[in-house]
Coordinates of C-alpha atoms and ligand atoms in Angstrom, one line a residue:
M16 CA 20.1 -232.7 -98.7
I17 CA 20.7 -236.4 -98.7
Q18 CA 22.1 -237.3 -102.1
V19 CA 22.3 -241.0 -101.7
L20 CA 20.1 -243.1 -99.4
H21 CA 21.4 -246.5 -98.6
I22 CA 18.6 -248.9 -97.7
S23 CA 19.7 -252.1 -96.0
A24 CA 19.0 -254.8 -93.4
E25 CA 22.4 -254.2 -91.8
C26 CA 24.7 -251.3 -91.0
Y27 CA 27.9 -251.4 -88.9
P28 CA 28.1 -250.8 -86.0
A29 CA 24.3 -250.7 -85.4
A30 CA 23.5 -254.1 -86.7
K31 CA 25.9 -256.5 -88.2
T32 CA 26.1 -260.2 -89.1
G33 CA 28.7 -259.8 -91.9
G34 CA 30.3 -257.9 -94.6
L35 CA 27.1 -256.3 -95.8
A36 CA 27.0 -254.3 -92.6
D37 CA 30.7 -253.2 -93.0
V38 CA 30.0 -251.9 -96.5
V39 CA 26.7 -250.1 -95.7
G40 CA 28.4 -248.7 -92.6
S41 CA 31.3 -247.2 -94.4
L42 CA 30.1 -246.2 -97.9
P43 CA 27.9 -243.3 -96.7
K44 CA 30.8 -242.0 -94.5
Y45 CA 33.2 -241.8 -97.4
F46 CA 30.6 -240.2 -99.7
T47 CA 29.7 -237.7 -97.0
N48 CA 33.4 -236.9 -96.5
A49 CA 33.7 -236.3 -100.2
G50 CA 30.9 -233.7 -99.9
M51 CA 28.0 -235.9 -101.1
L52 CA 25.8 -236.2 -98.1
S53 CA 24.7 -239.9 -97.9
A54 CA 22.6 -241.6 -95.3
A55 CA 21.7 -245.2 -94.4
I56 CA 18.4 -246.5 -93.2
I57 CA 17.8 -249.9 -91.5
P58 CA 15.1 -251.5 -89.3
K59 CA 15.3 -250.7 -85.6
Y60 CA 16.3 -254.0 -84.0
A61 CA 16.5 -254.4 -80.3
L62 CA 20.3 -254.5 -80.3
K63 CA 22.8 -253.2 -77.9
W64 CA 24.3 -250.4 -80.0
I65 CA 20.9 -249.2 -81.1
H66 CA 19.6 -249.2 -77.5
G67 CA 22.7 -247.3 -76.4
R68 CA 22.0 -244.3 -78.6
E69 CA 19.6 -241.4 -78.6
W70 CA 17.1 -241.3 -81.4
V71 CA 15.0 -238.4 -82.7
T72 CA 11.7 -239.2 -84.4
V73 CA 11.6 -237.5 -87.8
Y74 CA 8.5 -239.1 -89.2
G75 CA 5.5 -241.2 -88.2
G76 CA 3.3 -243.2 -90.5
S77 CA 1.6 -246.5 -91.2
V78 CA 1.6 -249.0 -94.0
W79 CA -0.9 -251.8 -94.8
V80 CA 0.4 -255.3 -95.4
N81 CA -2.1 -257.9 -96.1
W82 CA -5.0 -256.0 -94.5
R83 CA -3.0 -255.3 -91.4
Q84 CA -1.9 -251.9 -90.5
W85 CA 1.6 -251.4 -89.2
R86 CA 2.4 -248.1 -87.4
F87 CA 6.0 -247.0 -87.6
T88 CA 8.3 -244.2 -86.9
V89 CA 11.5 -243.2 -88.7
Q90 CA 14.2 -242.1 -86.2
Q91 CA 17.5 -240.4 -86.7
E92 CA 20.6 -241.0 -84.5
A93 CA 20.9 -237.8 -82.5
G94 CA 24.7 -237.8 -82.0
N95 CA 25.5 -238.2 -85.7
S96 CA 28.3 -240.3 -84.3
L97 CA 29.0 -242.2 -87.6
G98 CA 29.7 -239.1 -89.6
Y99 CA 26.6 -239.4 -91.7
P100 CA 22.9 -239.5 -90.9
L101 CA 21.7 -243.0 -89.7
F102 CA 18.0 -243.6 -89.7
V103 CA 16.1 -246.6 -88.3
V104 CA 12.6 -247.6 -88.9
D105 CA 10.9 -248.6 -85.7
I106 CA 8.0 -251.0 -86.4
P107 CA 6.9 -252.4 -83.1
G108 CA 5.9 -256.0 -83.5
L109 CA 8.2 -256.8 -86.4
F110 CA 11.7 -255.7 -85.6
D111 CA 11.9 -255.0 -81.8
R112 CA 13.6 -258.4 -81.3
P113 CA 17.1 -259.2 -80.1
G114 CA 18.3 -260.8 -83.3
I115 CA 18.6 -259.5 -86.8
Y116 CA 17.2 -262.5 -88.7
N117 CA 17.2 -265.3 -86.2
D118 CA 16.1 -265.8 -82.6
A119 CA 18.4 -266.7 -79.7
S120 CA 18.3 -270.4 -80.6
G121 CA 19.4 -269.7 -84.1
A122 CA 16.1 -270.3 -85.7
P123 CA 14.9 -267.8 -88.4
Y124 CA 12.0 -265.7 -87.1
G125 CA 9.7 -267.1 -89.8
D126 CA 8.1 -263.8 -90.8
E127 CA 11.0 -262.5 -92.8
I128 CA 8.9 -261.8 -95.9
E129 CA 6.4 -259.7 -94.0
R130 CA 9.1 -257.9 -92.0
Y131 CA 11.1 -256.7 -95.0
I132 CA 8.1 -255.9 -97.2
T133 CA 6.8 -253.7 -94.3
F134 CA 10.2 -252.1 -93.9
Q135 CA 10.6 -251.3 -97.6
Q136 CA 7.1 -249.8 -97.7
A137 CA 7.8 -247.8 -94.6
V138 CA 10.9 -246.3 -96.1
L139 CA 9.0 -245.4 -99.3
D140 CA 6.2 -243.9 -97.3
W141 CA 8.7 -241.7 -95.4
L142 CA 10.3 -240.6 -98.7
L143 CA 6.9 -239.5 -100.0
S144 CA 6.8 -237.0 -97.2
F145 CA 9.9 -235.2 -98.6
P146 CA 9.3 -232.2 -100.8
W147 CA 10.2 -233.5 -104.2
Q148 CA 13.2 -231.3 -104.6
E149 CA 14.6 -232.6 -101.4
R150 CA 14.3 -236.2 -102.2
P151 CA 17.5 -238.2 -102.5
R152 CA 19.0 -238.4 -105.9
V153 CA 19.6 -242.1 -105.7
L154 CA 18.0 -244.9 -103.8
H155 CA 20.7 -247.5 -103.2
C156 CA 19.3 -250.9 -102.2
H157 CA 21.5 -253.7 -100.8
D158 CA 20.7 -257.4 -101.1
H159 CA 17.4 -259.1 -101.2
H160 CA 15.9 -257.5 -98.1
T161 CA 15.5 -254.3 -100.0
A162 CA 15.3 -255.7 -103.5
L163 CA 11.6 -254.9 -104.0
I164 CA 12.1 -251.2 -103.8
P165 CA 13.1 -250.7 -107.4
W166 CA 10.0 -252.6 -108.5
M167 CA 7.7 -250.9 -106.0
V168 CA 8.6 -247.4 -107.1
K169 CA 8.1 -248.2 -110.7
H170 CA 4.9 -250.3 -110.5
C171 CA 3.0 -249.7 -107.2
P172 CA 0.6 -246.7 -107.6
A173 CA 1.2 -245.7 -104.0
Y174 CA 4.9 -245.0 -104.6
Q175 CA 5.0 -244.0 -108.2
Q176 CA 5.7 -240.4 -107.3
L177 CA 9.2 -241.7 -106.4
A178 CA 9.6 -243.4 -109.8
P179 CA 11.8 -240.6 -111.2
I180 CA 14.5 -241.3 -108.6
P181 CA 17.1 -243.7 -110.0
T182 CA 17.5 -247.0 -108.1
V183 CA 20.8 -248.9 -107.8
F184 CA 20.8 -252.4 -106.5
T185 CA 24.0 -254.0 -105.0
I186 CA 24.4 -257.7 -104.7
H187 CA 26.6 -258.7 -101.8
N188 CA 25.3 -262.2 -101.8
G189 CA 23.5 -263.9 -104.7
Q190 CA 23.0 -267.1 -102.7
Y191 CA 20.1 -265.5 -100.8
Q192 CA 17.5 -264.2 -103.2
G193 CA 14.6 -263.8 -100.8
A194 CA 12.3 -265.9 -102.9
F195 CA 8.8 -266.9 -101.7
G196 CA 5.7 -268.5 -103.2
W197 CA 2.9 -266.7 -104.9
N198 CA 0.7 -267.9 -102.0
N199 CA 2.3 -265.0 -100.1
G200 CA 1.7 -262.6 -102.9
N201 CA -1.0 -260.9 -100.9
L202 CA 1.7 -259.4 -98.7
L203 CA 2.7 -257.0 -101.5
P204 CA 1.3 -253.6 -102.0
P205 CA -1.2 -253.2 -104.9
Y206 CA 0.6 -253.1 -108.2
E207 CA -0.1 -252.7 -111.9
A208 CA -1.3 -255.9 -113.5
G209 CA 1.5 -255.9 -116.0
A210 CA 4.1 -255.9 -113.2
R211 CA 3.4 -259.4 -112.1
N212 CA 5.9 -260.9 -114.5
L213 CA 8.6 -258.7 -113.2
L214 CA 8.3 -260.3 -109.8
D215 CA 8.3 -263.8 -111.1
W216 CA 11.2 -266.1 -111.7
N217 CA 10.6 -269.8 -112.3
G218 CA 7.1 -269.6 -111.0
I219 CA 7.8 -267.9 -107.6
I220 CA 8.3 -264.4 -106.5
N221 CA 12.0 -263.6 -106.5
P222 CA 12.9 -260.2 -105.1
M223 CA 16.5 -260.4 -106.3
A224 CA 15.3 -261.2 -109.8
A225 CA 12.8 -258.3 -109.6
A226 CA 15.6 -255.9 -108.7
V227 CA 17.9 -257.1 -111.5
K228 CA 15.0 -256.5 -113.9
T229 CA 13.8 -253.2 -112.6
A230 CA 16.7 -251.3 -110.9
W231 CA 18.3 -248.7 -113.1
A232 CA 21.7 -250.2 -112.4
V233 CA 22.9 -253.4 -110.7
T234 CA 26.2 -253.7 -109.1
T235 CA 28.1 -256.6 -107.5
V236 CA 30.9 -256.2 -105.0
S237 CA 33.7 -257.4 -107.4
E238 CA 34.2 -257.8 -111.1
S239 CA 35.0 -261.5 -110.9
Y240 CA 31.8 -262.1 -108.9
L241 CA 29.7 -260.4 -111.6
Y242 CA 31.2 -262.8 -114.1
E243 CA 30.6 -265.8 -111.8
L244 CA 26.9 -264.8 -111.4
H245 CA 26.6 -265.1 -115.1
Q246 CA 27.9 -268.7 -114.8
N247 CA 26.1 -269.7 -111.7
S248 CA 23.6 -267.8 -109.7
L249 CA 21.1 -270.5 -108.6
G250 CA 18.9 -270.1 -111.7
L251 CA 19.3 -266.4 -112.4
E252 CA 22.1 -266.9 -115.0
T253 CA 19.9 -266.0 -118.1
L254 CA 18.6 -263.0 -116.3
F255 CA 22.1 -261.7 -115.6
H256 CA 22.9 -262.2 -119.3
Q257 CA 19.8 -260.3 -120.4
E258 CA 20.5 -257.3 -118.2
W259 CA 24.3 -257.2 -118.7
R260 CA 24.2 -253.6 -120.0
K261 CA 23.4 -252.2 -116.6
E262 CA 25.6 -254.4 -114.5
Y263 CA 28.9 -253.3 -112.9
G264 CA 31.4 -255.0 -110.7
I265 CA 32.8 -252.6 -108.1
I266 CA 35.2 -253.9 -105.5
N267 CA 34.5 -252.9 -101.9
G268 CA 36.9 -250.8 -99.9
I269 CA 37.5 -251.2 -96.2
D270 CA 37.2 -248.6 -93.4
V271 CA 40.8 -247.8 -92.9
H272 CA 40.0 -245.8 -89.8
V273 CA 38.5 -248.8 -88.0
W274 CA 41.2 -251.0 -89.4
D275 CA 44.4 -249.2 -88.6
P276 CA 47.3 -251.1 -87.1
E277 CA 48.7 -247.8 -85.8
T278 CA 45.7 -246.8 -83.8
D279 CA 43.5 -249.9 -83.4
P280 CA 42.5 -250.0 -79.7
M281 CA 41.5 -253.7 -80.0
I282 CA 45.0 -255.1 -80.5
H283 CA 47.6 -255.6 -77.8
H284 CA 50.6 -254.1 -79.7
R285 CA 50.1 -251.3 -82.3
L286 CA 52.4 -250.7 -85.2
E287 CA 55.0 -248.1 -84.3
D288 CA 57.4 -246.3 -86.6
D289 CA 56.7 -248.9 -89.3
H290 CA 58.4 -251.6 -87.4
I291 CA 56.4 -254.4 -89.0
Q292 CA 58.6 -257.2 -87.7
A293 CA 58.1 -256.1 -84.0
F294 CA 54.4 -255.5 -84.6
K295 CA 53.9 -259.0 -85.9
S296 CA 56.0 -260.9 -83.5
K297 CA 54.7 -259.2 -80.4
N298 CA 51.1 -259.7 -81.5
K299 CA 51.9 -263.3 -82.4
R300 CA 53.3 -263.9 -79.0
V301 CA 50.0 -262.9 -77.4
L302 CA 48.2 -265.5 -79.5
C303 CA 50.8 -268.2 -78.9
E304 CA 50.4 -267.7 -75.2
W305 CA 46.7 -267.8 -75.3
F306 CA 46.4 -270.8 -77.6
G307 CA 49.5 -272.8 -76.5
F308 CA 51.3 -272.5 -79.9
P309 CA 55.1 -272.4 -80.4
E310 CA 56.3 -269.1 -81.7
D311 CA 58.8 -270.7 -84.1
A312 CA 56.2 -272.2 -86.4
P313 CA 53.9 -270.3 -88.9
L314 CA 50.5 -269.5 -87.5
I315 CA 47.7 -269.9 -90.1
S316 CA 44.3 -268.6 -89.1
F317 CA 40.7 -268.8 -90.3
I318 CA 38.2 -266.2 -89.3
G319 CA 34.6 -266.4 -90.5
R320 CA 31.3 -268.1 -90.5
L321 CA 31.6 -271.8 -90.3
V322 CA 29.4 -272.5 -93.3
G323 CA 29.7 -274.2 -96.7
E324 CA 29.8 -270.9 -98.6
K325 CA 33.1 -270.0 -96.8
G326 CA 34.5 -273.4 -97.6
V327 CA 35.4 -274.3 -94.0
D328 CA 34.4 -277.9 -94.5
L329 CA 37.7 -278.3 -96.4
L330 CA 39.7 -277.3 -93.4
P331 CA 39.4 -280.3 -91.0
D332 CA 40.8 -282.8 -93.6
T333 CA 43.4 -280.5 -94.9
Y334 CA 44.7 -279.6 -91.5
R335 CA 44.7 -283.2 -90.3
R336 CA 46.6 -284.3 -93.4
F337 CA 49.1 -281.5 -92.8
I338 CA 49.5 -282.1 -89.1
H339 CA 50.1 -285.9 -89.6
S340 CA 52.7 -285.2 -92.3
G341 CA 54.8 -283.6 -89.5
T342 CA 55.2 -280.3 -91.2
R343 CA 55.6 -277.6 -88.6
A344 CA 52.7 -275.1 -88.6
C345 CA 49.9 -274.1 -86.3
F346 CA 46.2 -273.5 -87.1
L347 CA 43.7 -271.3 -85.4
V348 CA 40.0 -270.9 -86.2
L349 CA 37.6 -268.2 -85.0
G350 CA 33.9 -268.4 -85.9
T351 CA 30.5 -269.9 -85.4
G352 CA 28.3 -271.8 -87.7
E353 CA 27.2 -275.2 -88.7
P354 CA 27.2 -277.6 -85.7
W355 CA 29.0 -280.4 -87.6
T356 CA 32.0 -278.1 -88.4
Q357 CA 32.0 -276.7 -84.9
N358 CA 32.3 -280.2 -83.5
Q359 CA 35.0 -281.2 -85.9
F360 CA 37.1 -278.2 -84.7
R361 CA 36.4 -278.9 -81.1
T362 CA 37.5 -282.4 -81.4
M363 CA 40.7 -281.4 -83.3
A364 CA 41.6 -278.9 -80.6
H365 CA 41.7 -281.8 -78.1
Q366 CA 43.5 -284.1 -80.6
Y367 CA 46.2 -281.7 -81.6
P368 CA 47.2 -279.5 -78.7
G369 CA 49.9 -277.0 -79.7
R370 CA 49.0 -277.4 -83.3
F371 CA 45.4 -276.6 -83.7
N372 CA 43.0 -274.5 -81.6
A373 CA 39.5 -273.1 -82.2
V374 CA 37.4 -270.4 -80.6
I375 CA 33.8 -271.2 -81.4
D376 CA 32.6 -267.7 -80.8
Y377 CA 31.9 -264.4 -82.5
N378 CA 34.3 -261.8 -81.3
E379 CA 35.3 -258.5 -83.1
A380 CA 38.1 -257.7 -80.7
L381 CA 39.7 -261.1 -80.9
S382 CA 39.4 -261.0 -84.7
H383 CA 41.6 -257.9 -84.8
Q384 CA 44.2 -259.5 -82.6
I385 CA 44.2 -262.6 -84.8
Y386 CA 44.8 -260.5 -88.0
A387 CA 47.6 -258.7 -86.2
G388 CA 49.3 -261.8 -84.8
S389 CA 48.9 -264.4 -87.6
D390 CA 51.4 -265.1 -90.3
F391 CA 48.8 -266.2 -92.7
L392 CA 45.0 -266.0 -93.1
I393 CA 43.3 -268.8 -95.1
M394 CA 40.0 -268.3 -97.0
P395 CA 39.0 -271.4 -98.9
S396 CA 35.6 -269.9 -99.9
R397 CA 33.3 -271.8 -102.3
V398 CA 31.7 -268.4 -103.2
E399 CA 33.1 -265.0 -102.2
P400 CA 31.4 -262.0 -103.7
C401 CA 34.1 -259.7 -102.4
G402 CA 35.5 -260.8 -99.1
L403 CA 36.8 -258.2 -96.7
N404 CA 38.8 -260.5 -94.4
Q405 CA 41.7 -260.8 -96.9
M406 CA 41.9 -257.0 -96.9
Y407 CA 41.8 -256.7 -93.2
A408 CA 44.5 -259.4 -93.0
M409 CA 46.7 -257.6 -95.5
R410 CA 46.4 -254.4 -93.7
Y411 CA 47.6 -256.1 -90.5
G412 CA 50.4 -258.0 -92.3
A413 CA 48.9 -261.5 -92.4
I414 CA 49.6 -263.0 -95.8
P415 CA 46.4 -264.3 -97.4
I416 CA 46.0 -267.9 -98.7
V417 CA 42.9 -267.8 -100.8
R418 CA 40.9 -269.8 -103.3
S419 CA 40.8 -268.0 -106.7
I420 CA 37.2 -266.9 -106.6
G421 CA 35.2 -263.7 -106.7
G422 CA 36.7 -260.8 -104.9
L423 CA 39.6 -263.0 -103.6
K424 CA 40.8 -263.4 -107.1
D425 CA 40.5 -259.6 -107.7
T426 CA 42.4 -258.6 -104.6
V427 CA 45.0 -261.3 -104.0
P428 CA 47.3 -261.9 -107.0
D429 CA 49.5 -264.9 -106.4
I430 CA 53.2 -264.3 -105.7
G431 CA 54.1 -266.7 -108.4
E432 CA 52.2 -264.8 -111.2
P433 CA 54.2 -262.9 -113.7
G434 CA 54.2 -259.2 -113.1
G435 CA 55.6 -259.3 -109.7
N436 CA 52.6 -257.8 -108.0
G437 CA 51.8 -260.9 -105.8
R438 CA 50.1 -260.4 -102.5
G439 CA 49.5 -263.9 -101.3
I440 CA 49.0 -267.5 -102.3
R441 CA 46.1 -268.8 -104.4
F442 CA 44.7 -272.2 -105.2
D443 CA 42.0 -273.0 -107.8
H444 CA 40.1 -276.1 -107.1
F445 CA 38.0 -276.7 -104.1
S446 CA 39.9 -279.8 -103.0
V447 CA 42.0 -280.9 -100.1
E448 CA 44.9 -281.5 -102.5
D449 CA 44.8 -277.9 -103.8
A450 CA 44.4 -276.4 -100.4
S451 CA 47.2 -278.5 -99.0
S452 CA 49.6 -277.6 -101.7
A453 CA 48.8 -273.9 -101.1
L454 CA 49.5 -274.4 -97.4
Y455 CA 52.8 -276.2 -98.2
R456 CA 53.9 -273.3 -100.3
A457 CA 53.1 -270.9 -97.5
V458 CA 54.8 -272.9 -94.8
S459 CA 57.9 -273.6 -96.8
M460 CA 58.2 -269.9 -97.6
W461 CA 57.9 -269.1 -93.9
H462 CA 60.6 -271.6 -92.9
N463 CA 63.0 -271.1 -95.8
E464 CA 62.5 -267.6 -97.1
P465 CA 62.1 -265.1 -94.3
G466 CA 63.3 -262.3 -96.5
I467 CA 60.4 -262.9 -98.9
V468 CA 57.9 -263.1 -96.0
A469 CA 59.1 -259.7 -94.7
F470 CA 59.1 -258.1 -98.1
L471 CA 55.6 -259.4 -98.8
R472 CA 54.3 -258.2 -95.5
Q473 CA 55.5 -254.7 -96.1
R474 CA 54.0 -254.7 -99.6
I475 CA 50.5 -255.9 -98.5
M476 CA 50.4 -253.5 -95.5
E477 CA 50.9 -250.6 -97.9
V478 CA 48.1 -251.5 -100.3
D479 CA 45.4 -248.9 -100.4
F480 CA 42.1 -250.6 -99.8
S481 CA 40.3 -247.5 -98.8
W482 CA 37.0 -246.5 -100.2
E483 CA 38.2 -243.4 -102.0
K484 CA 38.8 -245.2 -105.3
T485 CA 35.6 -247.2 -105.0
I486 CA 33.3 -244.3 -104.4
E487 CA 34.5 -242.7 -107.7
K488 CA 33.2 -245.8 -109.4
Y489 CA 29.8 -245.6 -107.7
V490 CA 29.6 -241.9 -108.6
A491 CA 30.2 -242.9 -112.2
V492 CA 27.3 -245.5 -112.0
Y493 CA 25.0 -243.0 -110.4
R494 CA 25.7 -240.5 -113.1
R495 CA 25.3 -243.0 -115.8
V496 CA 21.7 -243.6 -114.6
G497 CA 21.1 -239.9 -114.7
A498 CA 21.5 -239.0 -111.0
T499 CA 23.0 -235.6 -110.4
V500 CA 25.3 -236.7 -107.6
E501 CA 28.0 -234.1 -107.0
P502 CA 29.8 -232.5 -104.0
D503 CA 27.7 -230.0 -102.1
K504 CA 28.9 -226.5 -101.5
A505 CA 28.0 -226.9 -97.8
P506 CA 30.5 -228.6 -95.6
P507 CA 29.7 -232.1 -94.4
P508 CA 27.9 -232.4 -91.0
E509 CA 29.9 -232.1 -87.9
I510 CA 30.9 -235.5 -86.4
K511 CA 30.3 -235.6 -82.7
E512 CA 32.9 -237.5 -80.9
E513 CA 31.4 -240.6 -79.4
A514 CA 31.3 -240.4 -75.6
P515 CA 34.2 -242.6 -74.6
A516 CA 31.9 -244.0 -71.9
K517 CA 33.6 -247.4 -71.7
P518 CA 37.1 -248.2 -72.5
V519 CA 37.3 -250.1 -75.7
A520 CA 38.2 -253.7 -75.1
K521 CA 41.4 -255.1 -76.5
A522 CA 41.1 -258.6 -77.5
A523 CA 41.2 -260.3 -74.1
K524 CA 42.1 -263.9 -73.7
P525 CA 39.2 -265.7 -75.2
V526 CA 37.7 -268.0 -72.7
A527 CA 34.6 -269.4 -74.3
A528 CA 34.1 -271.8 -77.2
E529 CA 30.3 -271.6 -77.2
E530 CA 29.1 -269.5 -74.3
P531 CA 31.3 -266.5 -73.7
A532 CA 30.9 -267.0 -70.0
K533 CA 32.4 -270.5 -69.8
K534 CA 36.0 -271.5 -70.1
V535 CA 36.9 -272.7 -73.6
A536 CA 37.0 -276.3 -74.0
A537 CA 39.1 -276.0 -77.1
A538 CA 42.5 -275.3 -75.6
S539 CA 44.3 -278.3 -74.3
P540 CA 46.6 -278.1 -72.5
K541 CA 45.3 -275.0 -71.0
P542 CA 47.0 -271.9 -72.2
K543 CA 48.2 -269.6 -69.5
V544 CA 45.4 -267.2 -68.6
K545 CA 46.6 -263.8 -69.3
K546 CA 46.0 -261.2 -66.6
L547 CA 43.8 -258.4 -67.8
A548 CA 45.4 -255.0 -67.6
P549 CA 43.7 -252.4 -65.4
G550 CA 40.7 -251.0 -67.1
E551 CA 40.8 -253.7 -69.8
K552 CA 37.6 -255.7 -70.1
P553 CA 37.0 -258.9 -72.0
P554 CA 35.1 -258.3 -75.1
A555 CA 31.4 -258.9 -74.5
P556 CA 29.5 -260.3 -77.5
E557 CA 26.6 -258.2 -78.6
T558 CA 23.0 -259.4 -78.5
A559 CA 23.0 -260.3 -82.1
A560 CA 26.1 -262.3 -81.7
K561 CA 24.3 -265.6 -80.9
P562 CA 25.3 -268.4 -83.2
T563 CA 22.7 -268.8 -85.9
K564 CA 22.4 -271.0 -88.8
R565 CA 22.6 -268.5 -91.6
I566 CA 24.0 -265.2 -90.7
E567 CA 27.0 -265.0 -88.5
K568 CA 30.1 -263.9 -90.3
Q569 CA 33.3 -263.2 -88.6
S570 CA 32.3 -260.7 -86.1
V571 CA 29.9 -258.4 -84.5
S572 CA 30.8 -255.1 -83.1
E573 CA 30.9 -254.2 -79.5
E574 CA 31.8 -250.6 -79.3
K575 CA 33.0 -248.5 -82.0
P576 CA 36.6 -247.4 -81.2
P577 CA 36.6 -243.8 -80.0
A578 CA 36.7 -241.5 -82.9
A579 CA 39.6 -239.7 -81.4
A580 CA 41.8 -242.7 -81.6
K581 CA 41.3 -243.0 -85.3
T582 CA 43.5 -241.4 -87.8
K583 CA 44.2 -242.6 -91.3
R584 CA 47.3 -244.8 -91.3
K585 CA 50.1 -242.5 -92.3
A586 CA 51.8 -245.4 -94.0
T587 CA 49.0 -245.8 -96.5
A588 CA 49.2 -242.3 -97.7
K589 CA 52.9 -241.9 -97.2
K590 CA 54.1 -245.0 -99.1
K591 CA 51.6 -244.7 -102.0
Ligands
LIG23 C1 28.8 -260.6 -98.4 C2 29.8 -261.4 -99.1 C3 31.2 -260.9 -99.0 C4 31.3 -259.4 -99.2 C5 30.3 -258.7 -98.3 C6 30.3 -257.2 -98.5 O1 29.0 -260.8 -97.0 O2 29.7 -262.8 -98.8 O3 32.1 -261.6 -99.9 O4 32.6 -259.0 -98.9 O5 29.0 -259.2 -98.6 O6 30.0 -256.8 -99.8

């Protein structure tokens, strides 16, 4: 019996634009491993991973949205290759498109409200078909796309049979609240008259606000972010104050099987016998060859969506100032996003060969190689609910330089803080001055204190960021809202090995700044083109990986590394 059902717009590796997918893709796995069968359900998009799997229809139904009937089926992934049941809702006409939120040109589809209202109703319609004793014990909704569910089960007569099931709502990103005007109110299923107020915030329908009001518990992905939402959440501050009793900040974990320097098939040199120095320098050499950087200068990378939220607009000026000062360091950027920022980076790659380079692309395999080969990873985020990249970086021995915000603050204590638990370098203010002085600290440490760098690398690579600790906190929240979530007697379902049909790509020399097929304009002078090893293929971006305005984060999956290659990094357990 499914104990926890995660309902989301994204789930790695099926559909990913960012961290939401990583979290929804790994939480159910860790729960299921702990004996609490959990499943995830997302819309069936026309994406490569989804098309490449076999699906078994488990339910068929229809829902009415604004006098229009949408037929749908719920399908389950036949191979159970993720280690937990993954369901997709196939709604022809709404989700059978090659992008998650945006079309190939980057424009939003325009019918987002209708799409996700229909999806949410379809999920509830399916749940009604379960005998009541087999219904999940918790409905766990993620972000605004699924935020109307807690309200629907309480206040829409069609779904009220589900009202006894506790709902938990997790905020991964409070910037997007899914708000729309009352002129679209007719898209909603019929509801009790008194429930109108619960939808409304400042005169418009605000799904995130509705979830904060009606979910049994609300969680955010770090404690600091919960505090920050109380200070600034685009108008919801008083609501967060009102509902504080049911709010919890729970830091995300990372999938330590996918992110394992000892077994990662996407990097060129794996960690062997805990030889961190060799692991770092060999992987750095690969990057230096590709991007034309000297090896005897620190390499500072940025990976992520090139958008304001991630603070990338701070980087061009900070880097220019730094480069002109003559301090020896190199900078690398991987990501797609706002055209203005992309252009800045392209120009800089031409202006500062050997010092700066950028890959304006969306590339999972390359991101792994960059974590493995960089000395530092910078995250100057304006807002960062949790942030996963700093954790990936630490696991691969890249020291994080972060702004003290949200989850970055919670996961990266500064090396100068009392207590001696530092993991990286932090700065407070969103300014070129503050970011530059953090960079100077990092660079001078690299040049003058190699012993400290080596010590710090070892320390951060040993930190346990796995989900085990985090799921205990979720279990506590589920229990607090009365859900009887507990390990089943029956063993978890068998994980079928994924067919290793294609070899998993190591990060191959990235050749495209914009279109993966073309040569990168960024590198100048041209870095040596690395010969691909036999059987190695350049990473092919997934359908969803088109640059879009809003969604792209650091990476989209290609293939999942073969399960066989994944073992928990011994070091994590060993050195704890
Ligand atoms: C969102 C947030 C990010 C967080 C992720 C997973 O993408 O921006 O900070 O790590 O969700 O919760």
